[in-house]
């Protein structure tokens, strides 16, 4: 199990003392990630309120690309990339303690 998963599960257990064990918290976290993956694969977009939007974007490849070192031409296949756009509420929370701009003469 990845360490980030257990860290998230521990925080979940701290916030919700009614959960019976760390194992249950880990299962909940894994289940949430599975649901997110399925939604992204199925719909191509996932909105999480107060967090942001995950979206699958298609990038077209190219038919001819030249390798600068070898001079060999090759083709680049199309690919999917996941983009994240943070919600305005998340951005404002992250920047809450940011110092104000000051005029510099």
Short mmCIF file of N, CA and C in Angstrom, two decimals:
data_model
loop_
_atom_site.label_atom_id
_atom_site.label_comp_id
_atom_site.label_asym_id
_atom_site.label_seq_id
_atom_site.Cartn_x
_atom_site.Cartn_y
_atom_site.Cartn_z
N UNK A 1 0.84 -1.18 0.00
CA UNK A 1 0.00 0.00 0.00
C UNK A 1 0.89 1.24 0.00
N UNK A 2 0.56 2.22 -0.86
CA UNK A 2 1.35 3.46 -0.91
C UNK A 2 1.25 4.23 0.41
N UNK A 3 2.32 4.93 0.76
CA UNK A 3 2.36 5.65 2.03
C UNK A 3 1.35 6.80 2.07
N UNK A 4 1.11 7.46 0.90
CA UNK A 4 0.15 8.56 0.89
C UNK A 4 -1.25 8.07 1.25
N UNK A 5 -1.58 6.83 0.87
CA UNK A 5 -2.89 6.27 1.16
C UNK A 5 -3.09 6.07 2.65
N UNK A 6 -2.06 5.56 3.32
CA UNK A 6 -2.18 5.36 4.77
C UNK A 6 -2.22 6.68 5.51
N UNK A 7 -1.49 7.70 5.00
CA UNK A 7 -1.53 9.02 5.64
C UNK A 7 -2.93 9.63 5.54
N UNK A 8 -3.55 9.51 4.37
CA UNK A 8 -4.91 10.03 4.20
C UNK A 8 -5.87 9.26 5.09
N UNK A 9 -5.71 7.95 5.16
CA UNK A 9 -6.59 7.13 6.00
C UNK A 9 -6.43 7.48 7.48
N UNK A 10 -5.21 7.76 7.91
CA UNK A 10 -4.99 8.16 9.30
C UNK A 10 -5.68 9.49 9.61
N UNK A 11 -5.60 10.45 8.68
CA UNK A 11 -6.28 11.74 8.87
C UNK A 11 -7.80 11.53 8.93
N UNK A 12 -8.30 10.64 8.07
CA UNK A 12 -9.73 10.33 8.06
C UNK A 12 -10.16 9.74 9.39
N UNK A 13 -9.35 8.86 9.93
CA UNK A 13 -9.64 8.23 11.22
C UNK A 13 -9.59 9.26 12.34
N UNK A 14 -8.65 10.22 12.26
CA UNK A 14 -8.57 11.28 13.28
C UNK A 14 -9.80 12.17 13.24
N UNK A 15 -10.27 12.50 12.03
CA UNK A 15 -11.43 13.39 11.89
C UNK A 15 -12.75 12.71 12.23
N UNK A 16 -12.80 11.38 12.09
CA UNK A 16 -14.04 10.63 12.34
C UNK A 16 -13.75 9.50 13.32
N UNK A 17 -13.77 9.80 14.62
CA UNK A 17 -13.43 8.78 15.62
C UNK A 17 -14.43 7.61 15.64
N UNK A 18 -15.57 7.75 14.99
CA UNK A 18 -16.56 6.68 14.95
C UNK A 18 -16.17 5.53 14.04
N UNK A 19 -15.15 5.73 13.20
CA UNK A 19 -14.69 4.64 12.33
C UNK A 19 -14.03 3.57 13.20
N UNK A 20 -14.32 2.31 12.94
CA UNK A 20 -13.83 1.26 13.84
C UNK A 20 -12.33 1.03 13.81
N UNK A 21 -11.67 1.19 12.66
CA UNK A 21 -10.25 0.89 12.62
C UNK A 21 -9.57 1.60 11.44
N UNK A 22 -8.26 1.55 11.45
CA UNK A 22 -7.48 2.12 10.36
C UNK A 22 -7.74 1.34 9.07
N UNK A 23 -7.96 0.05 9.20
CA UNK A 23 -8.24 -0.79 8.03
C UNK A 23 -9.49 -0.32 7.30
N UNK A 24 -10.53 0.03 8.04
CA UNK A 24 -11.76 0.53 7.44
C UNK A 24 -11.51 1.88 6.76
N UNK A 25 -10.74 2.74 7.40
CA UNK A 25 -10.41 4.04 6.81
C UNK A 25 -9.63 3.87 5.52
N UNK A 26 -8.71 2.92 5.49
CA UNK A 26 -7.93 2.65 4.27
C UNK A 26 -8.85 2.14 3.17
N UNK A 27 -9.77 1.24 3.51
CA UNK A 27 -10.71 0.71 2.51
C UNK A 27 -11.60 1.82 1.95
N UNK A 28 -12.04 2.74 2.81
CA UNK A 28 -12.84 3.87 2.33
C UNK A 28 -12.05 4.76 1.38
N UNK A 29 -10.79 5.02 1.73
CA UNK A 29 -9.94 5.85 0.88
C UNK A 29 -9.69 5.18 -0.46
N UNK A 30 -9.38 3.88 -0.45
CA UNK A 30 -9.17 3.14 -1.70
C UNK A 30 -10.43 3.14 -2.55
N UNK A 31 -11.58 2.97 -1.91
CA UNK A 31 -12.85 2.97 -2.63
C UNK A 31 -13.12 4.32 -3.28
N UNK A 32 -12.82 5.40 -2.57
CA UNK A 32 -13.00 6.74 -3.13
C UNK A 32 -12.14 6.94 -4.37
N UNK A 33 -10.88 6.50 -4.31
CA UNK A 33 -9.99 6.63 -5.47
C UNK A 33 -10.48 5.78 -6.65
N UNK A 34 -11.00 4.58 -6.36
CA UNK A 34 -11.55 3.74 -7.43
C UNK A 34 -12.72 4.42 -8.12
N UNK A 35 -13.61 5.02 -7.33
CA UNK A 35 -14.77 5.72 -7.89
C UNK A 35 -14.31 6.90 -8.74
N UNK A 36 -13.31 7.63 -8.28
CA UNK A 36 -12.78 8.76 -9.06
C UNK A 36 -12.22 8.28 -10.39
N UNK A 37 -11.43 7.22 -10.35
CA UNK A 37 -10.85 6.68 -11.60
C UNK A 37 -11.93 6.25 -12.57
N UNK A 38 -12.94 5.52 -12.07
CA UNK A 38 -14.03 5.05 -12.94
C UNK A 38 -14.77 6.22 -13.57
N UNK A 39 -15.03 7.27 -12.78
CA UNK A 39 -15.73 8.44 -13.29
C UNK A 39 -14.92 9.14 -14.38
N UNK A 40 -13.62 9.28 -14.16
CA UNK A 40 -12.77 9.92 -15.17
C UNK A 40 -12.71 9.10 -16.45
N UNK A 41 -12.64 7.79 -16.32
CA UNK A 41 -12.59 6.93 -17.50
C UNK A 41 -13.92 6.97 -18.24
N UNK A 42 -15.01 6.92 -17.50
CA UNK A 42 -16.34 6.85 -18.12
C UNK A 42 -16.78 8.19 -18.71
N UNK A 43 -16.70 9.26 -17.92
CA UNK A 43 -17.24 10.56 -18.32
C UNK A 43 -16.19 11.53 -18.85
N UNK A 44 -14.95 11.37 -18.43
CA UNK A 44 -13.89 12.27 -18.87
C UNK A 44 -13.78 13.53 -18.04
N UNK A 45 -14.67 13.70 -17.07
CA UNK A 45 -14.62 14.89 -16.21
C UNK A 45 -15.14 14.51 -14.82
N UNK A 46 -14.54 15.12 -13.80
CA UNK A 46 -14.95 14.87 -12.42
C UNK A 46 -14.91 16.18 -11.66
N UNK A 47 -16.07 16.61 -11.17
CA UNK A 47 -16.17 17.82 -10.35
C UNK A 47 -16.20 17.40 -8.88
N UNK A 48 -15.33 17.99 -8.08
CA UNK A 48 -15.34 17.77 -6.65
C UNK A 48 -15.58 19.13 -6.01
N UNK A 49 -16.73 19.26 -5.36
CA UNK A 49 -17.12 20.55 -4.81
C UNK A 49 -16.08 21.07 -3.82
N UNK A 50 -15.78 22.34 -3.91
CA UNK A 50 -14.80 23.05 -3.07
C UNK A 50 -13.37 22.56 -3.27
N UNK A 51 -13.13 21.73 -4.27
CA UNK A 51 -11.77 21.29 -4.57
C UNK A 51 -11.39 21.66 -5.99
N UNK A 52 -12.18 21.23 -6.96
CA UNK A 52 -11.87 21.58 -8.34
C UNK A 52 -12.42 20.60 -9.34
N UNK A 53 -11.85 20.65 -10.54
CA UNK A 53 -12.32 19.83 -11.64
C UNK A 53 -11.14 19.08 -12.25
N UNK A 54 -11.31 17.77 -12.39
CA UNK A 54 -10.36 16.93 -13.10
C UNK A 54 -10.97 16.64 -14.46
N UNK A 55 -10.18 16.81 -15.51
CA UNK A 55 -10.73 16.62 -16.85
C UNK A 55 -9.69 15.92 -17.73
N UNK A 56 -10.17 14.95 -18.52
CA UNK A 56 -9.31 14.24 -19.46
C UNK A 56 -9.31 15.01 -20.77
N UNK A 57 -8.13 15.40 -21.22
CA UNK A 57 -7.98 16.12 -22.49
C UNK A 57 -7.21 15.24 -23.46
N UNK A 58 -7.64 15.25 -24.71
CA UNK A 58 -6.93 14.51 -25.75
C UNK A 58 -5.93 15.44 -26.43
N UNK A 59 -4.72 14.96 -26.58
CA UNK A 59 -3.72 15.70 -27.31
C UNK A 59 -3.33 14.90 -28.55
N UNK A 60 -3.42 15.57 -29.67
CA UNK A 60 -3.08 14.91 -30.93
C UNK A 60 -1.57 14.76 -31.03
N UNK A 61 -1.17 13.64 -31.52
CA UNK A 61 0.25 13.41 -31.74
C UNK A 61 0.68 14.11 -33.03
N UNK A 62 1.84 13.77 -33.50
CA UNK A 62 2.30 14.34 -34.76
C UNK A 62 2.80 13.21 -35.65
N UNK A 63 2.72 13.43 -36.93
CA UNK A 63 3.13 12.39 -37.86
C UNK A 63 4.65 12.32 -37.99
N UNK A 64 5.30 13.47 -37.97
CA UNK A 64 6.75 13.48 -38.10
C UNK A 64 7.37 14.38 -37.05
N UNK A 65 8.26 13.82 -36.29
CA UNK A 65 9.00 14.56 -35.28
C UNK A 65 10.46 14.15 -35.42
N UNK A 66 11.36 15.11 -35.34
CA UNK A 66 12.78 14.80 -35.53
C UNK A 66 13.50 14.80 -34.18
N UNK A 67 14.24 13.74 -33.92
CA UNK A 67 15.08 13.65 -32.74
C UNK A 67 16.31 14.51 -32.98
N UNK A 68 16.55 15.49 -32.12
CA UNK A 68 17.65 16.44 -32.31
C UNK A 68 19.03 15.80 -32.26
N UNK A 69 19.21 14.77 -31.43
CA UNK A 69 20.52 14.14 -31.30
C UNK A 69 20.84 13.22 -32.47
N UNK A 70 19.87 12.36 -32.82
CA UNK A 70 20.14 11.34 -33.84
C UNK A 70 19.72 11.76 -35.24
N UNK A 71 18.79 12.70 -35.34
CA UNK A 71 18.29 13.12 -36.64
C UNK A 71 17.26 12.17 -37.21
N UNK A 72 16.84 11.18 -36.43
CA UNK A 72 15.85 10.21 -36.88
C UNK A 72 14.46 10.79 -36.72
N UNK A 73 13.61 10.56 -37.72
CA UNK A 73 12.22 10.98 -37.66
C UNK A 73 11.36 9.86 -37.08
N UNK A 74 10.40 10.22 -36.27
CA UNK A 74 9.49 9.24 -35.69
C UNK A 74 8.12 9.87 -35.55
N UNK A 75 7.09 9.04 -35.31
CA UNK A 75 5.74 9.56 -35.13
C UNK A 75 5.38 9.51 -33.65
N UNK A 76 4.63 10.50 -33.20
CA UNK A 76 4.19 10.59 -31.81
C UNK A 76 2.71 10.24 -31.79
N UNK A 77 2.31 9.20 -31.03
CA UNK A 77 0.89 8.81 -31.00
C UNK A 77 0.05 9.80 -30.18
N UNK A 78 -1.26 9.78 -30.42
CA UNK A 78 -2.19 10.58 -29.62
C UNK A 78 -2.13 10.11 -28.17
N UNK A 79 -2.48 11.01 -27.24
CA UNK A 79 -2.48 10.61 -25.84
C UNK A 79 -3.53 11.39 -25.07
N UNK A 80 -3.88 10.86 -23.91
CA UNK A 80 -4.80 11.52 -23.01
C UNK A 80 -4.02 12.07 -21.83
N UNK A 81 -4.38 13.28 -21.39
CA UNK A 81 -3.72 13.93 -20.26
C UNK A 81 -4.81 14.38 -19.30
N UNK A 82 -4.56 14.24 -18.01
CA UNK A 82 -5.52 14.70 -17.01
C UNK A 82 -5.11 16.09 -16.55
N UNK A 83 -6.04 17.02 -16.65
CA UNK A 83 -5.82 18.41 -16.22
C UNK A 83 -6.63 18.66 -14.95
N UNK A 84 -6.09 19.48 -14.05
CA UNK A 84 -6.80 19.85 -12.83
C UNK A 84 -6.93 21.35 -12.76
N UNK A 85 -8.13 21.82 -12.48
CA UNK A 85 -8.38 23.25 -12.28
C UNK A 85 -8.97 23.41 -10.89
N UNK A 86 -8.26 24.11 -10.02
CA UNK A 86 -8.70 24.30 -8.64
C UNK A 86 -9.90 25.24 -8.60
N UNK A 87 -10.81 24.97 -7.65
CA UNK A 87 -11.97 25.84 -7.48
C UNK A 87 -11.53 27.15 -6.84
N UNK A 88 -12.35 28.17 -7.01
CA UNK A 88 -12.02 29.48 -6.45
C UNK A 88 -11.97 29.43 -4.94
N UNK A 89 -12.82 28.62 -4.30
CA UNK A 89 -12.79 28.52 -2.84
C UNK A 89 -11.48 27.90 -2.35
N UNK A 90 -10.96 26.90 -3.07
CA UNK A 90 -9.69 26.30 -2.68
C UNK A 90 -8.55 27.29 -2.86
N UNK A 91 -8.55 28.02 -3.95
CA UNK A 91 -7.50 29.01 -4.21
C UNK A 91 -7.50 30.08 -3.12
N UNK A 92 -8.68 30.54 -2.73
CA UNK A 92 -8.73 31.58 -1.70
C UNK A 92 -8.28 31.06 -0.34
N UNK A 93 -8.58 29.80 -0.03
CA UNK A 93 -8.13 29.22 1.25
C UNK A 93 -6.62 29.07 1.26
N UNK A 94 -6.06 28.60 0.15
CA UNK A 94 -4.60 28.40 0.07
C UNK A 94 -3.88 29.73 0.18
N UNK A 95 -4.45 30.79 -0.38
CA UNK A 95 -3.80 32.11 -0.36
C UNK A 95 -4.25 32.99 0.80
N UNK A 96 -4.93 32.43 1.78
CA UNK A 96 -5.49 33.20 2.88
C UNK A 96 -4.42 33.95 3.67
N UNK A 97 -3.29 33.33 3.94
CA UNK A 97 -2.25 33.95 4.77
C UNK A 97 -1.17 34.62 3.95
N UNK A 98 -1.45 34.85 2.70
CA UNK A 98 -0.49 35.51 1.82
C UNK A 98 -0.39 36.99 2.18
N UNK A 99 0.81 37.51 2.26
CA UNK A 99 0.94 38.93 2.60
C UNK A 99 0.39 39.82 1.47
N UNK A 100 -0.07 40.96 1.85
CA UNK A 100 -0.62 41.92 0.88
C UNK A 100 0.50 42.50 0.02
N UNK A 101 0.11 42.94 -1.18
CA UNK A 101 1.09 43.58 -2.05
C UNK A 101 1.49 44.92 -1.46
N UNK A 102 2.74 45.24 -1.61
CA UNK A 102 3.23 46.52 -1.13
C UNK A 102 3.87 47.26 -2.31
N UNK A 103 3.63 48.53 -2.33
CA UNK A 103 4.20 49.36 -3.39
C UNK A 103 5.69 49.55 -3.14
N UNK A 104 6.47 49.32 -4.19
CA UNK A 104 7.92 49.50 -4.12
C UNK A 104 8.29 50.66 -5.01
N UNK A 105 8.92 51.66 -4.42
CA UNK A 105 9.31 52.85 -5.20
C UNK A 105 10.70 52.72 -5.73
#
